[in-house]
PDB file of C-alpha atoms in Angstrom:
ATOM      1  CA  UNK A   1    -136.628  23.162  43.486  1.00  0.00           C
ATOM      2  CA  UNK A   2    -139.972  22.245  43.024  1.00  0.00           C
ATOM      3  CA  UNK A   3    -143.040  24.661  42.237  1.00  0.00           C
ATOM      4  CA  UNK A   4    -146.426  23.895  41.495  1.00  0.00           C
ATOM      5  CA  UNK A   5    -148.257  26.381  39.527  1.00  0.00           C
ATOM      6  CA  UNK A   6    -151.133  26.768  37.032  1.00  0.00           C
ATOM      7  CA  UNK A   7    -150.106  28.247  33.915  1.00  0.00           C
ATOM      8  CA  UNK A   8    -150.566  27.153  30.610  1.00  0.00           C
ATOM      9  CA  UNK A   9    -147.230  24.408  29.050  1.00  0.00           C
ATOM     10  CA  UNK A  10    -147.052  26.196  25.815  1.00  0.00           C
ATOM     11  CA  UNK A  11    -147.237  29.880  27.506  1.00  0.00           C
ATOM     12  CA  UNK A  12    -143.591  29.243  29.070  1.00  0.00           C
ATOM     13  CA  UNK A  13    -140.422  30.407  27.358  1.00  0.00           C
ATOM     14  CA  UNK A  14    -138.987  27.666  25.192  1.00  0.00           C
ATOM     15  CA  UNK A  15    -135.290  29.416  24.953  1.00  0.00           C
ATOM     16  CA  UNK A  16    -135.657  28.864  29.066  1.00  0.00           C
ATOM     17  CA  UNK A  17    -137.997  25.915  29.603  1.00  0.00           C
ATOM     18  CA  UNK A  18    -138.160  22.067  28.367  1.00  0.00           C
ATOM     19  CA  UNK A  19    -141.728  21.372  28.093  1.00  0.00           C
ATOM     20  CA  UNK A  20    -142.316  17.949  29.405  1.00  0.00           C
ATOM     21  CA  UNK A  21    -145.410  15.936  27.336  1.00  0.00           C
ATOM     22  CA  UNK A  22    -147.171  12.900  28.437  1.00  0.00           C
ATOM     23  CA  UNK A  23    -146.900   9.799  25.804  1.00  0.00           C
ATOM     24  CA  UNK A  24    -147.525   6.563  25.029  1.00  0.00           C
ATOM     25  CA  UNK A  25    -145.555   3.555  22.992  1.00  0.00           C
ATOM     26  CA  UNK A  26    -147.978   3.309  20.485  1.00  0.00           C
ATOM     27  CA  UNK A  27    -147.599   3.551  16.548  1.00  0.00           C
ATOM     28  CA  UNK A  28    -150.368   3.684  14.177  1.00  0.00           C
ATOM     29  CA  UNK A  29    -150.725   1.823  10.899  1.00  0.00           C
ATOM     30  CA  UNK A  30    -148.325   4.412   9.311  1.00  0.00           C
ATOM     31  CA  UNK A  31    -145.675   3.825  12.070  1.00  0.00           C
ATOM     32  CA  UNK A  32    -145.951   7.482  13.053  1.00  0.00           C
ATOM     33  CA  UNK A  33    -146.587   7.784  16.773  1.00  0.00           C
ATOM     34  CA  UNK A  34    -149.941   8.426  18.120  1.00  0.00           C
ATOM     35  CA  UNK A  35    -150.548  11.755  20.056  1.00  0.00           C
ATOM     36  CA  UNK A  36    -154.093  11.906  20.034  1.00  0.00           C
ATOM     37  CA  UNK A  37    -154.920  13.651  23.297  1.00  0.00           C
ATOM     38  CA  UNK A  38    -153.909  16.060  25.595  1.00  0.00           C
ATOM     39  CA  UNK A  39    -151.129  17.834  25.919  1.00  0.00           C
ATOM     40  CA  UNK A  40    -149.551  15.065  23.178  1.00  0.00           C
ATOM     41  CA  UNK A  41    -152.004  15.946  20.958  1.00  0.00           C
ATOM     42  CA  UNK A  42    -151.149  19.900  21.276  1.00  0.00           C
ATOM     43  CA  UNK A  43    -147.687  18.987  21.254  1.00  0.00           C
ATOM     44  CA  UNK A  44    -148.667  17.083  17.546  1.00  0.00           C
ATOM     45  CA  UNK A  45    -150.486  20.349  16.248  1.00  0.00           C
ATOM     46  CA  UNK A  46    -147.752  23.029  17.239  1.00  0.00           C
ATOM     47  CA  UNK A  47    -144.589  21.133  15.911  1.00  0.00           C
ATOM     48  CA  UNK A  48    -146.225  18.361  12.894  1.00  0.00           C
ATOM     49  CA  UNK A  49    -142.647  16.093  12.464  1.00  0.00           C
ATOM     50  CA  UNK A  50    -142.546  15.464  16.022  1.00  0.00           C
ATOM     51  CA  UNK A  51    -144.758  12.154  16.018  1.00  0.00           C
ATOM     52  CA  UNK A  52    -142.121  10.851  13.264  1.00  0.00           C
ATOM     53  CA  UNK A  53    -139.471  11.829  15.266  1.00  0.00           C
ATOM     54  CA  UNK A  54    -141.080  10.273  18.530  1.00  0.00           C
ATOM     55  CA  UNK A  55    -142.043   7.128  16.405  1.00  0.00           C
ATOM     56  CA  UNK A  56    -138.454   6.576  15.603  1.00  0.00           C
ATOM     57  CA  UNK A  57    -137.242   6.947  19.462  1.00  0.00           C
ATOM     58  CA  UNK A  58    -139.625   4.472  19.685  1.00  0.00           C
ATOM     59  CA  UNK A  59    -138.905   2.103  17.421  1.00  0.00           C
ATOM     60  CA  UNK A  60    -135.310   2.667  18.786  1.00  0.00           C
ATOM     61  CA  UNK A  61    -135.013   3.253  22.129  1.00  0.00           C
ATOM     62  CA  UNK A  62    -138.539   1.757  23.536  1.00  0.00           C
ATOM     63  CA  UNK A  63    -140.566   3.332  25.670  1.00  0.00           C
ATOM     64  CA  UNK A  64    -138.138   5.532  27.435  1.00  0.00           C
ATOM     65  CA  UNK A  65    -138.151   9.568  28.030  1.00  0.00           C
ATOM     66  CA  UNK A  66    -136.507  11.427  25.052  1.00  0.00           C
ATOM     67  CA  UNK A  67    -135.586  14.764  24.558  1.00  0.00           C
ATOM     68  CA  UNK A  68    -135.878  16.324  21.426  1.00  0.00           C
ATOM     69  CA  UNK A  69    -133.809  19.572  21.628  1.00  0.00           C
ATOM     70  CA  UNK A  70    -134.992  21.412  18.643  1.00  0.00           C
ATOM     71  CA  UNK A  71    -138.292  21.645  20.270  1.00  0.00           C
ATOM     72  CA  UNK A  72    -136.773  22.028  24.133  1.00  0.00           C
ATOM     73  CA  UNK A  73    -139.582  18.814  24.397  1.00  0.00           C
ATOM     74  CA  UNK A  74    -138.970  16.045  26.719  1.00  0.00           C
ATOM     75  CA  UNK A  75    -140.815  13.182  25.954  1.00  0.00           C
ATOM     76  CA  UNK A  76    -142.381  11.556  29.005  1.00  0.00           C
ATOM     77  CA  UNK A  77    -143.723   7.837  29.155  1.00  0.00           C
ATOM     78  CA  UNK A  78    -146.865   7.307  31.790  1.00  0.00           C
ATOM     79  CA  UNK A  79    -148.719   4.074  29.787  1.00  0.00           C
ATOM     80  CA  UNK A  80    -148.090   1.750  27.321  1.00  0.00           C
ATOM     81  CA  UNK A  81    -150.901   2.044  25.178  1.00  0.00           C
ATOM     82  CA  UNK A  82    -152.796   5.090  24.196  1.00  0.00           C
ATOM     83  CA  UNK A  83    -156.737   3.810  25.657  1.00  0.00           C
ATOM     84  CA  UNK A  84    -155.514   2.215  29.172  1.00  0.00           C
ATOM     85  CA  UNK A  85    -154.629   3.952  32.121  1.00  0.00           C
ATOM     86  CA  UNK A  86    -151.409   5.302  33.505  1.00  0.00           C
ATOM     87  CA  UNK A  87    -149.340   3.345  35.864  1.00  0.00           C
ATOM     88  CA  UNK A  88    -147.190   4.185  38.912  1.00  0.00           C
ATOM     89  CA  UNK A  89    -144.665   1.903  37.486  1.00  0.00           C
ATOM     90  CA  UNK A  90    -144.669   3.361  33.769  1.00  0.00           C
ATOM     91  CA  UNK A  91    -144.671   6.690  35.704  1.00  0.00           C
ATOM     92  CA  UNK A  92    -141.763   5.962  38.494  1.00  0.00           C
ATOM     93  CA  UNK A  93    -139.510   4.678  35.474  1.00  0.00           C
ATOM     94  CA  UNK A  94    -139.949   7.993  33.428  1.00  0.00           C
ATOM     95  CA  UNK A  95    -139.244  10.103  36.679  1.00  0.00           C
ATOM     96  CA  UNK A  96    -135.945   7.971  37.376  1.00  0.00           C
ATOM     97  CA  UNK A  97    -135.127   8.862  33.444  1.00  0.00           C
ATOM     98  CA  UNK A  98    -135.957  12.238  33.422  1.00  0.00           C
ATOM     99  CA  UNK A  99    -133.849  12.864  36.563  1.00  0.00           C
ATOM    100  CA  UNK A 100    -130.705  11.233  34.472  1.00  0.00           C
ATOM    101  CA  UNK A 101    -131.132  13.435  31.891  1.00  0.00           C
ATOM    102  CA  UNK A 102    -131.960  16.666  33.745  1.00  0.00           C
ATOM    103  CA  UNK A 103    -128.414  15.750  34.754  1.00  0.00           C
ATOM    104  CA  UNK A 104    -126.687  14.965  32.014  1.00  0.00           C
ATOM    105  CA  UNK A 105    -128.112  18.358  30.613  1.00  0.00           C
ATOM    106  CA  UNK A 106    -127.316  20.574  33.901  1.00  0.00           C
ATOM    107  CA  UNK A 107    -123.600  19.114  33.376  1.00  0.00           C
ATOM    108  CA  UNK A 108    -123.218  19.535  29.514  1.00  0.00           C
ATOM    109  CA  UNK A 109    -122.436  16.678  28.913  1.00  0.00           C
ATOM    110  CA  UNK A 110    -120.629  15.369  25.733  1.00  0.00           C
ATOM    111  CA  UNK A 111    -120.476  11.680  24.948  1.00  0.00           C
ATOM    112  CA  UNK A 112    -116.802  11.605  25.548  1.00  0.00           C
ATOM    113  CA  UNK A 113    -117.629  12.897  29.013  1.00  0.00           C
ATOM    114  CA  UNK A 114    -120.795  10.376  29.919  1.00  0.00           C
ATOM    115  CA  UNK A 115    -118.232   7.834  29.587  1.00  0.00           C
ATOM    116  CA  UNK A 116    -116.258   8.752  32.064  1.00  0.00           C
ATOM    117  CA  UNK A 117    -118.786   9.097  34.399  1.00  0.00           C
ATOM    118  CA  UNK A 118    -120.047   5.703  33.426  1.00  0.00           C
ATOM    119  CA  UNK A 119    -116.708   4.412  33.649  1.00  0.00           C
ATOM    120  CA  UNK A 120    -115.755   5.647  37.576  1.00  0.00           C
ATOM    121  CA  UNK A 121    -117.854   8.314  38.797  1.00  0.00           C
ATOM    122  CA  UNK A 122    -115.797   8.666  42.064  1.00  0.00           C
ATOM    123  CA  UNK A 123    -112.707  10.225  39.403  1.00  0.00           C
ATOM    124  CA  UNK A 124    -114.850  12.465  37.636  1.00  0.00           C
ATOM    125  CA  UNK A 125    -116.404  15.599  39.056  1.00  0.00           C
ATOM    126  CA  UNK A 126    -117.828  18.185  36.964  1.00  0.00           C
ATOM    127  CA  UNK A 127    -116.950  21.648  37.355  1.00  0.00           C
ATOM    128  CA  UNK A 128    -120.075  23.644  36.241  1.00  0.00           C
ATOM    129  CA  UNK A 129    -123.469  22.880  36.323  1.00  0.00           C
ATOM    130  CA  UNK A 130    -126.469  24.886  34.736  1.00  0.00           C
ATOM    131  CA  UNK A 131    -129.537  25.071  36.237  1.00  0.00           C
ATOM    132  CA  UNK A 132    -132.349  22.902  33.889  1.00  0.00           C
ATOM    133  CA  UNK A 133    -135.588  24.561  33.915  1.00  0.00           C
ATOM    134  CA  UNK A 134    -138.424  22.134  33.281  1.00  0.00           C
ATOM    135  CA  UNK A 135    -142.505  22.589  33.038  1.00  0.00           C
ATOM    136  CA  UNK A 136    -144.645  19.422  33.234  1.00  0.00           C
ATOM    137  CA  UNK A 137    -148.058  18.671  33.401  1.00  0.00           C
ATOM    138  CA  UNK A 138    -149.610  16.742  36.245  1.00  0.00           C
ATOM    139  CA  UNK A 139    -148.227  13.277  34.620  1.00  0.00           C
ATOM    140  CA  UNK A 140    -151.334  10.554  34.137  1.00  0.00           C
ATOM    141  CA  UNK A 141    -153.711  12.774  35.688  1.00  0.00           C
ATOM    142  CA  UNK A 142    -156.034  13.846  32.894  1.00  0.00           C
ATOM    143  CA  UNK A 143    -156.028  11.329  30.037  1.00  0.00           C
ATOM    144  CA  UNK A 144    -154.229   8.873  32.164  1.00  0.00           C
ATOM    145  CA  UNK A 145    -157.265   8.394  34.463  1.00  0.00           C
ATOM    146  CA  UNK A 146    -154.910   8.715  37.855  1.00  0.00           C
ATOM    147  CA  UNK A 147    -155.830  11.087  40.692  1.00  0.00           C
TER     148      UNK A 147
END
């Protein structure tokens, strides 16, 4: 279910929400990621490592939706560099990504577990799912110059 409401990201439970931030690939000269504005940049000032830890997703994974657990933050791609716009494309990837791992988080799943889903999905049917409670900004909206 979807519910649009105006309340502040950081005013939501974390031990009940992920928190869903808008980013960007870029690096700066230090390789650390660059969360200059926005909801990025509040995400920068309440937990400090997280730029490192984004920077190394990065540097890993691409520009791709990440979840970092410790901080119930997902990660959520809407440009590809910091001073240009937001695209539909950038933005359409990172909703197809977030829905996989809304999944894969609703389900529990372990690694050993993914596989087999991977492997033949038709065989393997879950037998619990938890509801995954998210909170997102309007994605590209502000700092992403979309309306």
């Amino acid at each position: 279910m979807i519910k649009e409401i105006s309340k502040n990201l950081w005013d939501f439970n974390p031990n009940e929400y992920y928190r869903i931030i808008t980013t960007n690939r870029n690096l700066n000269k230090d390789s650390i990621a660059i969360m200059g504005k926005g909801i990025a940049l509040q995400a920068k000032q309440k937990y400090p490592l997280l730029p490192s830890a984004l920077a190394d997703h990065l540097k890993s994974w691409g520009n791709t939706v990440a979840l970092f657990e410790h901080y119930k933050i997902i990660t959520f791609p809407t440009k590809e560099n910091w001073w240009e716009k937001s695209t539909h494309e950038i933005i359409e990837r990172s909703c197809d990504q977030l829905n996989d791992l809304c999944y894969e988080l609703s389900m529990n799943l372990s690694d050993e577990n993914y596989e087999k889903i991977s492997e033949n999905y038709s065989e393997y049917k879950p037998k619990t799912r938890n509801p995954i409670k998210i909170v997102m900004p309007a994605v590209g909206c502000q700092n992403g110059g979309l309306s």
